[in-house]
Amino acid sequence: MDIAKAITFITEDPRWKEKMGMGMVVVVASAILSIVLVGILGFAIVTGYSIRLLQNVRDGQPHPLPEWDQWGDDMKRGLKFIAVGIIWALPMILLSMMFGFLGFLLDAAGGNGGAPEIITGIFASLGGCLYLLYALFVAGMTPGFTLAFAQNEKISDALQFTPILNWTRNNLAEVLVAALITLVAPMLISLVAFIAGIIMCVVGLIVTVPLSVLV
């Protein structure tokens, strides 16, 4: 894996500023409209655009950053990939719902620090550990099921557990590097955005923070 290439390939596109600028507009508009749930469609468009970017990189295109010319298709592929992510995250969602419900029952019963609260606390701790372990597992599997989805844009392809697990095992070093880049790059971009935002006040933050979503 060419780490430098993975970080800098965007700026090698002669029109990268226009393309990233359009992406920032979509992200900001989606964030604003998310209060009425319409914004999820914008995030789906950005997600679908990112899948197209991955496909272009896979195909070896010299300037893989796509044009913003497939809004409807990007939204459809983005919604499908969001569905894939939700399916993979179902155990975490169910754990959160279960312990949230237990906490609600305990509060409704007016817990007094007795045995029920102790037992609930133990289960909550175990659940938290399971949640963390599964979250790390999904993070490691994400490159595999993302590539599987990008192959034919089928949800079923991204749910083939055994092939994806085998691919992850065979490419563990690359997966770890990709996870590190995914973690560090948005942090660095957000830091730059924060510093620039101090200078440019609110306007600077509105313009620069969404860049971290597109990387």
Short mmCIF file of C-alpha atoms in Angstrom, two decimals:
data_model
loop_
_atom_site.label_atom_id
_atom_site.label_comp_id
_atom_site.label_asym_id
_atom_site.label_seq_id
_atom_site.Cartn_x
_atom_site.Cartn_y
_atom_site.Cartn_z
CA MET A 1 0.00 0.00 0.00
CA ASP A 2 1.31 3.40 -1.02
CA ILE A 3 0.40 5.46 2.05
CA ALA A 4 1.50 8.77 0.55
CA LYS A 5 -0.58 8.05 -2.56
CA ALA A 6 -3.57 7.13 -0.41
CA ILE A 7 -3.41 10.51 1.30
CA THR A 8 -2.44 12.81 -1.59
CA PHE A 9 -4.18 11.34 -4.66
CA ILE A 10 -7.14 13.70 -4.29
CA THR A 11 -5.02 16.82 -4.85
CA GLU A 12 -3.47 15.30 -7.98
CA ASP A 13 -6.76 15.81 -9.81
CA PRO A 14 -6.63 19.16 -11.67
CA ARG A 15 -10.27 19.83 -10.68
CA TRP A 16 -10.07 18.55 -7.11
CA LYS A 17 -11.03 21.90 -5.57
CA GLU A 18 -14.27 22.12 -7.54
CA LYS A 19 -15.16 18.49 -6.85
CA MET A 20 -14.38 18.65 -3.12
CA GLY A 21 -16.11 22.03 -2.90
CA MET A 22 -19.31 20.54 -4.29
CA GLY A 23 -19.01 17.69 -1.80
CA MET A 24 -18.70 20.17 1.06
CA VAL A 25 -21.85 21.96 -0.11
CA VAL A 26 -23.74 18.65 -0.10
CA VAL A 27 -22.48 17.73 3.39
CA VAL A 28 -23.34 21.13 4.88
CA ALA A 29 -26.80 21.11 3.28
CA SER A 30 -27.37 17.55 4.53
CA ALA A 31 -26.35 18.48 8.07
CA ILE A 32 -28.74 21.44 8.06
CA LEU A 33 -31.62 19.40 6.62
CA SER A 34 -30.99 16.42 8.93
CA ILE A 35 -33.30 17.99 11.52
CA VAL A 36 -36.20 17.08 9.22
CA LEU A 37 -34.63 13.74 8.15
CA VAL A 38 -34.28 14.90 4.54
CA GLY A 39 -30.56 15.35 5.11
CA ILE A 40 -29.99 11.60 5.12
CA LEU A 41 -30.51 11.66 1.35
CA GLY A 42 -27.59 14.08 1.02
CA PHE A 43 -25.37 11.85 3.14
CA ALA A 44 -26.47 8.91 0.98
CA ILE A 45 -25.36 10.85 -2.11
CA VAL A 46 -21.94 11.49 -0.54
CA THR A 47 -21.68 7.82 0.43
CA GLY A 48 -22.56 6.70 -3.10
CA TYR A 49 -20.04 9.18 -4.50
CA SER A 50 -17.39 7.65 -2.20
CA ILE A 51 -18.22 4.19 -3.54
CA ARG A 52 -17.72 5.50 -7.08
CA LEU A 53 -14.38 6.94 -5.98
CA LEU A 54 -13.38 3.52 -4.64
CA GLN A 55 -14.40 1.88 -7.92
CA ASN A 56 -12.30 4.37 -9.89
CA VAL A 57 -9.27 3.69 -7.68
CA ARG A 58 -9.83 -0.04 -8.12
CA ASP A 59 -9.97 0.39 -11.90
CA GLY A 60 -6.68 2.32 -11.91
CA GLN A 61 -8.01 5.60 -13.26
CA PRO A 62 -5.31 8.31 -13.14
CA HIS A 63 -7.73 10.88 -11.64
CA PRO A 64 -10.20 8.76 -9.67
CA LEU A 65 -12.12 11.64 -8.06
CA PRO A 66 -15.49 11.42 -9.87
CA GLU A 67 -17.54 14.25 -11.30
CA TRP A 68 -20.78 15.15 -9.53
CA ASP A 69 -22.91 13.97 -12.43
CA GLN A 70 -24.76 10.93 -11.04
CA TRP A 71 -26.87 12.34 -8.20
CA GLY A 72 -29.69 9.81 -8.46
CA ASP A 73 -27.40 6.81 -8.89
CA ASP A 74 -25.13 7.99 -6.08
CA MET A 75 -28.14 8.29 -3.76
CA LYS A 76 -29.34 4.77 -4.59
CA ARG A 77 -25.94 3.15 -4.13
CA GLY A 78 -25.38 5.20 -0.98
CA LEU A 79 -28.70 4.09 0.55
CA LYS A 80 -27.84 0.47 -0.25
CA PHE A 81 -24.43 0.77 1.39
CA ILE A 82 -25.97 2.46 4.45
CA ALA A 83 -28.30 -0.55 4.67
CA VAL A 84 -25.23 -2.81 4.58
CA GLY A 85 -23.66 -0.88 7.44
CA ILE A 86 -26.85 -1.10 9.51
CA ILE A 87 -27.06 -4.86 8.99
CA TRP A 88 -23.45 -5.35 10.08
CA ALA A 89 -24.09 -3.11 13.10
CA LEU A 90 -27.33 -4.87 14.14
CA PRO A 91 -25.77 -6.66 17.16
CA MET A 92 -24.53 -3.31 18.50
CA ILE A 93 -27.91 -1.70 17.89
CA LEU A 94 -29.71 -4.55 19.67
CA LEU A 95 -27.32 -4.40 22.62
CA SER A 96 -27.87 -0.66 22.96
CA MET A 97 -31.64 -1.08 22.81
CA MET A 98 -31.62 -3.92 25.32
CA PHE A 99 -29.57 -2.11 27.94
CA GLY A 100 -31.45 1.11 27.32
CA PHE A 101 -34.68 -0.76 28.03
CA LEU A 102 -33.22 -2.36 31.16
CA GLY A 103 -32.14 1.06 32.39
CA PHE A 104 -35.62 2.42 31.75
CA LEU A 105 -37.23 -0.42 33.71
CA LEU A 106 -34.81 0.12 36.58
CA ASP A 107 -35.54 3.84 36.72
CA ALA A 108 -39.28 3.21 36.51
CA ALA A 109 -39.04 0.78 39.42
CA GLY A 110 -37.22 3.40 41.49
CA GLY A 111 -34.03 1.44 42.11
CA ASN A 112 -32.55 1.72 45.59
CA GLY A 113 -29.11 0.25 45.04
CA GLY A 114 -30.18 -3.32 45.82
CA ALA A 115 -29.49 -6.60 44.07
CA PRO A 116 -31.36 -5.71 40.84
CA GLU A 117 -29.15 -2.67 40.29
CA ILE A 118 -26.00 -4.68 40.97
CA ILE A 119 -27.05 -7.41 38.54
CA THR A 120 -27.98 -4.82 35.93
CA GLY A 121 -24.61 -3.14 36.42
CA ILE A 122 -22.79 -6.43 35.86
CA PHE A 123 -24.75 -7.16 32.69
CA ALA A 124 -24.19 -3.60 31.50
CA SER A 125 -20.43 -4.01 31.95
CA LEU A 126 -20.44 -7.30 30.07
CA GLY A 127 -22.61 -5.76 27.37
CA GLY A 128 -20.23 -2.82 27.07
CA CYS A 129 -17.30 -5.19 26.57
CA LEU A 130 -19.20 -7.16 23.93
CA TYR A 131 -20.19 -3.92 22.23
CA LEU A 132 -16.58 -2.73 22.08
CA LEU A 133 -15.26 -6.07 20.82
CA TYR A 134 -17.89 -6.28 18.10
CA ALA A 135 -17.32 -2.64 17.12
CA LEU A 136 -13.62 -3.40 16.63
CA PHE A 137 -14.53 -6.51 14.65
CA VAL A 138 -16.84 -4.54 12.34
CA ALA A 139 -14.17 -1.85 11.92
CA GLY A 140 -11.76 -4.55 10.75
CA MET A 141 -14.32 -6.07 8.39
CA THR A 142 -15.39 -2.74 6.90
CA PRO A 143 -12.75 -2.62 4.11
CA GLY A 144 -13.71 -6.15 3.08
CA PHE A 145 -17.45 -5.65 2.90
CA THR A 146 -16.98 -2.22 1.30
CA LEU A 147 -14.90 -3.73 -1.51
CA ALA A 148 -17.38 -6.59 -1.84
CA PHE A 149 -20.24 -4.12 -2.23
CA ALA A 150 -18.31 -1.97 -4.69
CA GLN A 151 -17.76 -4.99 -6.94
CA ASN A 152 -21.37 -5.23 -8.18
CA GLU A 153 -23.21 -2.84 -5.83
CA LYS A 154 -25.28 -5.69 -4.40
CA ILE A 155 -26.20 -5.78 -0.71
CA SER A 156 -25.98 -9.59 -0.71
CA ASP A 157 -22.34 -9.47 -1.83
CA ALA A 158 -21.44 -7.32 1.21
CA LEU A 159 -23.02 -9.86 3.58
CA GLN A 160 -20.98 -12.90 2.48
CA PHE A 161 -19.39 -13.44 5.87
CA THR A 162 -16.86 -16.20 5.15
CA PRO A 163 -15.29 -14.72 1.97
CA ILE A 164 -15.05 -11.29 3.59
CA LEU A 165 -13.50 -12.74 6.75
CA ASN A 166 -10.96 -14.69 4.68
CA TRP A 167 -10.10 -11.58 2.65
CA THR A 168 -9.60 -9.60 5.87
CA ARG A 169 -7.29 -12.28 7.28
CA ASN A 170 -5.24 -12.39 4.09
CA ASN A 171 -4.89 -8.60 3.96
CA LEU A 172 -4.67 -7.86 7.68
CA ALA A 173 -1.66 -5.52 7.41
CA GLU A 174 -3.35 -3.41 4.72
CA VAL A 175 -6.59 -3.37 6.71
CA LEU A 176 -4.79 -2.06 9.80
CA VAL A 177 -3.03 0.64 7.78
CA ALA A 178 -6.31 1.62 6.12
CA ALA A 179 -8.01 1.79 9.52
CA LEU A 180 -5.19 3.97 10.84
CA ILE A 181 -5.42 6.33 7.87
CA THR A 182 -9.21 6.47 8.21
CA LEU A 183 -8.82 7.36 11.88
CA VAL A 184 -5.94 9.83 11.62
CA ALA A 185 -6.83 11.69 8.41
CA PRO A 186 -10.16 13.10 9.65
CA MET A 187 -8.51 14.05 12.96
CA LEU A 188 -5.77 15.99 11.17
CA ILE A 189 -8.25 17.64 8.84
CA SER A 190 -10.49 18.55 11.78
CA LEU A 191 -7.49 20.00 13.61
CA VAL A 192 -6.58 22.14 10.62
CA ALA A 193 -10.22 23.13 10.32
CA PHE A 194 -10.32 24.10 13.99
CA ILE A 195 -7.22 26.28 13.71
CA ALA A 196 -8.52 27.87 10.53
CA GLY A 197 -11.88 28.30 12.16
CA ILE A 198 -10.36 30.38 14.94
CA ILE A 199 -9.08 32.75 12.27
CA MET A 200 -12.10 32.64 9.99
CA CYS A 201 -14.68 32.23 12.79
CA VAL A 202 -17.85 30.31 12.03
CA VAL A 203 -17.56 30.65 8.25
CA GLY A 204 -14.22 28.85 8.22
CA LEU A 205 -15.57 25.90 10.18
CA ILE A 206 -18.67 25.55 8.01
CA VAL A 207 -16.46 25.34 4.92
CA THR A 208 -13.62 23.12 6.15
CA VAL A 209 -15.00 20.57 8.62
CA PRO A 210 -17.09 18.68 6.00
CA LEU A 211 -13.85 17.85 4.16
CA SER A 212 -13.17 15.22 6.84
CA VAL A 213 -16.36 13.39 5.81
CA LEU A 214 -15.21 13.04 2.22
CA VAL A 215 -11.75 11.56 2.94
#
